[in-house]
Tab-separated table of C-alpha atoms in Angstrom:
chain	number	residue	atom	x	y	z
A	2	UNK	CA	-0.100	0.125	0.027
A	3	UNK	CA	1.010	3.428	-0.816
A	4	UNK	CA	2.098	5.523	2.237
A	5	UNK	CA	2.056	8.821	0.376
A	6	UNK	CA	-0.841	9.315	-2.334
A	7	UNK	CA	-1.203	12.650	-4.156
A	8	UNK	CA	-4.236	12.110	-6.209
A	9	UNK	CA	-3.897	14.893	-8.657
A	10	UNK	CA	-0.934	14.284	-11.411
A	11	UNK	CA	-1.540	17.889	-12.648
A	12	UNK	CA	-3.531	20.987	-11.868
A	13	UNK	CA	-4.052	24.500	-13.464
A	14	UNK	CA	-4.787	27.469	-11.706
A	15	UNK	CA	-5.338	31.109	-12.312
A	16	UNK	CA	-2.847	33.619	-11.319
A	17	UNK	CA	-3.665	35.215	-7.905
A	18	UNK	CA	-6.154	32.637	-6.960
A	19	UNK	CA	-5.402	30.319	-4.277
A	20	UNK	CA	-4.790	26.346	-4.866
A	21	UNK	CA	-4.882	23.293	-2.816
A	22	UNK	CA	-2.586	20.170	-3.386
A	23	UNK	CA	-3.862	16.837	-1.951
A	24	UNK	CA	-1.888	14.502	0.030
A	25	UNK	CA	-2.818	11.689	2.114
A	26	UNK	CA	-0.789	9.527	3.996
A	27	UNK	CA	-0.980	6.123	5.784
A	28	UNK	CA	1.043	5.339	8.991
A	29	UNK	CA	0.768	3.494	12.085
A	30	UNK	CA	3.713	5.461	13.716
A	31	UNK	CA	2.278	7.735	16.143
A	32	UNK	CA	5.353	10.322	15.790
A	33	UNK	CA	5.875	11.617	12.437
A	34	UNK	CA	6.469	14.360	10.111
A	35	UNK	CA	5.117	15.619	6.795
A	36	UNK	CA	6.968	17.588	4.322
A	37	UNK	CA	6.230	19.427	0.996
A	38	UNK	CA	8.781	19.904	-1.721
A	39	UNK	CA	8.607	22.193	-4.771
A	40	UNK	CA	10.617	20.843	-8.125
A	41	UNK	CA	10.734	23.641	-10.640
A	42	UNK	CA	11.695	22.669	-14.102
A	43	UNK	CA	15.280	23.140	-13.265
A	44	UNK	CA	15.163	20.056	-11.146
A	45	UNK	CA	16.147	20.993	-7.775
A	46	UNK	CA	14.173	20.183	-4.534
A	47	UNK	CA	12.941	22.968	-2.560
A	48	UNK	CA	11.783	22.738	0.884
A	49	UNK	CA	8.657	24.288	1.438
A	50	UNK	CA	7.131	23.588	4.554
A	51	UNK	CA	7.013	21.139	7.400
A	52	UNK	CA	4.360	19.567	9.839
A	53	UNK	CA	4.891	17.438	12.749
A	54	UNK	CA	2.271	15.040	13.815
A	55	UNK	CA	1.980	16.381	17.425
A	56	UNK	CA	1.882	20.211	16.019
A	57	UNK	CA	-1.624	21.707	17.396
A	58	UNK	CA	-1.423	24.169	14.612
A	59	UNK	CA	-1.274	24.128	10.950
A	60	UNK	CA	2.045	25.098	9.581
A	61	UNK	CA	2.395	28.317	7.565
A	62	UNK	CA	5.320	29.562	5.563
A	63	UNK	CA	4.582	32.725	3.822
A	64	UNK	CA	1.890	32.106	1.019
A	65	UNK	CA	2.317	28.309	2.022
A	66	UNK	CA	-0.113	26.711	4.614
A	67	UNK	CA	-0.430	23.131	5.274
A	68	UNK	CA	-3.897	21.742	6.012
A	69	UNK	CA	-3.438	19.319	8.208
A	70	UNK	CA	-6.256	16.775	9.392
A	71	UNK	CA	-4.634	14.226	11.435
A	72	UNK	CA	-8.172	12.224	11.415
A	73	UNK	CA	-8.109	11.783	7.909
A	74	UNK	CA	-4.562	11.359	7.281
A	75	UNK	CA	-4.552	13.960	5.007
A	76	UNK	CA	-1.958	16.798	4.745
A	77	UNK	CA	-3.056	19.290	1.932
A	78	UNK	CA	-0.684	21.977	0.746
A	79	UNK	CA	-2.610	25.617	0.112
A	80	UNK	CA	-0.561	28.040	-1.820
A	81	UNK	CA	-2.584	31.497	-1.890
A	82	UNK	CA	-2.162	34.089	-4.242
A	83	UNK	CA	-0.702	31.916	-6.984
A	84	UNK	CA	2.266	33.305	-9.083
A	85	UNK	CA	3.515	32.162	-12.406
A	86	UNK	CA	6.602	31.118	-10.521
A	87	UNK	CA	4.808	28.711	-8.470
A	88	UNK	CA	4.563	26.454	-11.622
A	89	UNK	CA	6.476	23.459	-10.991
A	90	UNK	CA	6.338	19.514	-9.613
A	91	UNK	CA	5.089	19.415	-6.022
A	92	UNK	CA	6.024	16.527	-3.828
A	93	UNK	CA	4.647	15.374	-0.258
A	94	UNK	CA	6.538	13.385	1.978
A	95	UNK	CA	6.649	11.987	5.290
A	96	UNK	CA	9.097	10.622	7.539
A	97	UNK	CA	8.088	8.295	10.446
A	98	UNK	CA	9.949	8.439	13.786
A	99	UNK	CA	9.899	4.536	14.744
A	100	UNK	CA	10.324	3.119	11.248
A	101	UNK	CA	12.229	5.581	10.083
A	102	UNK	CA	14.957	5.509	12.365
A	103	UNK	CA	16.881	8.622	13.059
A	104	UNK	CA	18.262	8.916	9.585
A	105	UNK	CA	15.519	11.162	8.082
A	106	UNK	CA	14.505	8.845	5.533
A	107	UNK	CA	11.684	10.076	3.500
A	108	UNK	CA	8.774	8.461	1.729
A	109	UNK	CA	7.644	10.483	-1.175
A	110	UNK	CA	4.364	10.702	-3.319
A	111	UNK	CA	4.535	10.455	-6.720
A	112	UNK	CA	3.835	14.422	-7.267
A	113	UNK	CA	1.541	17.053	-8.849
A	114	UNK	CA	2.442	19.228	-11.535
A	115	UNK	CA	0.876	22.550	-11.021
A	116	UNK	CA	0.679	24.912	-13.842
A	117	UNK	CA	-0.225	28.886	-13.048
A	118	UNK	CA	-1.862	30.359	-15.810
A	119	UNK	CA	-1.418	34.192	-16.605
B	8	UNK	CA	23.161	28.408	3.316
B	9	UNK	CA	23.441	24.576	2.753
B	10	UNK	CA	24.739	23.378	-0.518
B	11	UNK	CA	24.698	20.207	-2.278
B	12	UNK	CA	26.510	19.741	-5.622
B	13	UNK	CA	26.396	17.025	-7.760
B	14	UNK	CA	29.142	16.413	-10.200
B	15	UNK	CA	27.086	16.468	-13.452
B	16	UNK	CA	23.857	17.763	-14.474
B	17	UNK	CA	23.766	15.702	-17.585
B	18	UNK	CA	25.540	12.456	-18.219
B	19	UNK	CA	25.167	10.237	-21.325
B	20	UNK	CA	26.863	6.660	-20.736
B	21	UNK	CA	26.881	3.229	-22.752
B	22	UNK	CA	25.369	-0.092	-21.497
B	23	UNK	CA	27.897	-2.003	-19.277
B	24	UNK	CA	29.917	1.027	-18.390
B	25	UNK	CA	30.934	1.701	-14.807
B	26	UNK	CA	29.225	5.093	-13.797
B	27	UNK	CA	30.268	7.092	-10.721
B	28	UNK	CA	27.707	10.099	-9.580
B	29	UNK	CA	29.394	12.322	-7.284
B	30	UNK	CA	27.509	14.484	-4.529
B	31	UNK	CA	29.227	16.821	-1.878
B	32	UNK	CA	27.655	18.735	0.868
B	33	UNK	CA	29.397	21.798	2.700
B	34	UNK	CA	27.092	21.867	6.062
B	35	UNK	CA	28.888	19.051	7.768
B	36	UNK	CA	25.445	16.863	7.529
B	37	UNK	CA	25.624	13.466	8.713
B	38	UNK	CA	23.188	12.023	6.808
B	39	UNK	CA	23.536	11.717	3.070
B	40	UNK	CA	21.040	10.145	0.626
B	41	UNK	CA	20.725	8.973	-3.087
B	42	UNK	CA	17.386	8.897	-4.801
B	43	UNK	CA	16.120	8.335	-8.270
B	44	UNK	CA	13.333	10.059	-9.770
B	45	UNK	CA	11.080	8.660	-12.734
B	46	UNK	CA	7.865	10.202	-14.104
B	47	UNK	CA	4.965	9.065	-12.632
B	48	UNK	CA	6.910	7.171	-9.741
B	49	UNK	CA	8.150	10.183	-7.660
B	50	UNK	CA	11.369	9.850	-5.704
B	51	UNK	CA	12.567	6.423	-4.774
B	52	UNK	CA	15.410	5.794	-2.007
B	53	UNK	CA	18.218	3.919	-3.347
B	54	UNK	CA	20.949	4.027	-0.507
B	55	UNK	CA	21.632	6.306	2.402
B	56	UNK	CA	24.347	6.747	4.869
B	57	UNK	CA	24.160	8.331	8.303
B	58	UNK	CA	28.139	8.309	8.852
B	59	UNK	CA	31.319	7.910	7.222
B	60	UNK	CA	31.923	4.235	5.932
B	61	UNK	CA	28.297	3.446	6.872
B	62	UNK	CA	25.595	2.624	4.203
B	63	UNK	CA	21.845	1.249	4.535
B	64	UNK	CA	19.860	-0.105	1.462
B	65	UNK	CA	17.003	2.022	0.545
B	66	UNK	CA	13.988	0.765	-1.438
B	67	UNK	CA	15.822	0.000	-4.858
B	68	UNK	CA	19.355	-0.824	-4.123
B	69	UNK	CA	19.769	-3.388	-6.961
B	70	UNK	CA	22.104	-2.445	-9.670
B	71	UNK	CA	23.778	0.363	-7.441
B	72	UNK	CA	26.210	0.582	-4.705
B	73	UNK	CA	27.674	3.505	-2.606
B	74	UNK	CA	30.525	5.133	-1.227
B	75	UNK	CA	31.351	7.201	1.725
B	76	UNK	CA	34.811	7.560	2.496
B	77	UNK	CA	34.507	11.555	3.760
B	78	UNK	CA	31.565	12.883	5.523
B	79	UNK	CA	31.104	15.651	2.914
B	80	UNK	CA	30.961	13.398	0.017
B	81	UNK	CA	28.616	10.619	-1.008
B	82	UNK	CA	28.969	8.488	-4.298
B	83	UNK	CA	26.793	6.262	-6.262
B	84	UNK	CA	28.296	3.622	-8.601
B	85	UNK	CA	26.405	2.050	-11.217
B	86	UNK	CA	28.827	-1.094	-11.764
B	87	UNK	CA	27.703	-1.822	-14.966
B	88	UNK	CA	24.890	0.570	-16.512
B	89	UNK	CA	22.047	-0.509	-17.926
B	90	UNK	CA	19.139	1.132	-20.006
B	91	UNK	CA	16.938	0.746	-17.330
B	92	UNK	CA	18.780	3.093	-14.764
B	93	UNK	CA	18.133	6.099	-17.297
B	94	UNK	CA	16.835	8.727	-14.708
B	95	UNK	CA	17.182	11.580	-12.546
B	96	UNK	CA	19.412	11.132	-9.821
B	97	UNK	CA	18.941	13.159	-6.745
B	98	UNK	CA	21.542	13.444	-3.767
B	99	UNK	CA	20.599	14.864	-0.381
B	100	UNK	CA	21.769	15.643	2.865
B	101	UNK	CA	20.406	16.342	6.641
B	102	UNK	CA	21.551	16.522	9.748
B	103	UNK	CA	19.858	14.632	12.458
B	104	UNK	CA	17.725	16.797	15.017
B	105	UNK	CA	15.962	15.836	18.562
B	106	UNK	CA	12.332	16.386	17.060
B	107	UNK	CA	11.152	14.099	14.415
B	108	UNK	CA	10.645	15.807	11.339
B	109	UNK	CA	12.806	18.800	11.807
B	110	UNK	CA	15.875	17.111	9.899
B	111	UNK	CA	14.648	18.580	6.611
B	112	UNK	CA	16.702	17.131	3.372
B	113	UNK	CA	18.438	19.585	1.497
B	114	UNK	CA	18.820	18.416	-2.200
B	115	UNK	CA	21.359	18.923	-5.462
B	116	UNK	CA	20.375	19.875	-8.290
B	117	UNK	CA	20.106	16.282	-9.903
B	118	UNK	CA	22.163	14.643	-12.609
B	119	UNK	CA	20.052	13.415	-15.542
B	120	UNK	CA	21.736	10.199	-16.637
B	121	UNK	CA	21.034	8.572	-20.182
B	122	UNK	CA	22.358	5.097	-20.700
B	123	UNK	CA	22.251	3.895	-24.037
């Protein structure tokens, strides 16, 4: 079974509008972390935002926020006021405390390609 | 700023050749990782290392080996390249932190390898 599921292979959004990228995860580990990365066409993976399983509040970083619904095991990325430069692949990833060890192994989803239209 | 560099952005090799992909990080990170990325499959972990001379298999280690002789350098080796190893290879590093998930991984720019 997939540990990280991103059901949207591609999405379009109009410039200046908000967009939500879906991510659901599967773990029995009580302690875990969720990450979102952006990968522009240049190829480099850029860390965006992190949410810990015990965090009480949803994480926010500038225009990025994470809609964390623990009971539903979802960690959707919300990008507000989309910009043309947001066009990229977006990957959701999870690290489990017990099974991932202390080495920081991440499990990645298959990604969502976001295209921002002018 | 953390910097992770990879020796080549693009590489073309022939089937059967021995291929070395080099990764260097300048932040004294203990952990280093090699992933391959294929369309529709996301990133898959090949090998990782949490200390010098230490290595652990990831999800898809077959056909690959690694070397970590120095803390800052982690090499991925394709002993005999095959066409199904044509892919984007990404290196990453991280420093272990006390709280789970705070050890974000920093990625290099990737090496696009084509095996003919």
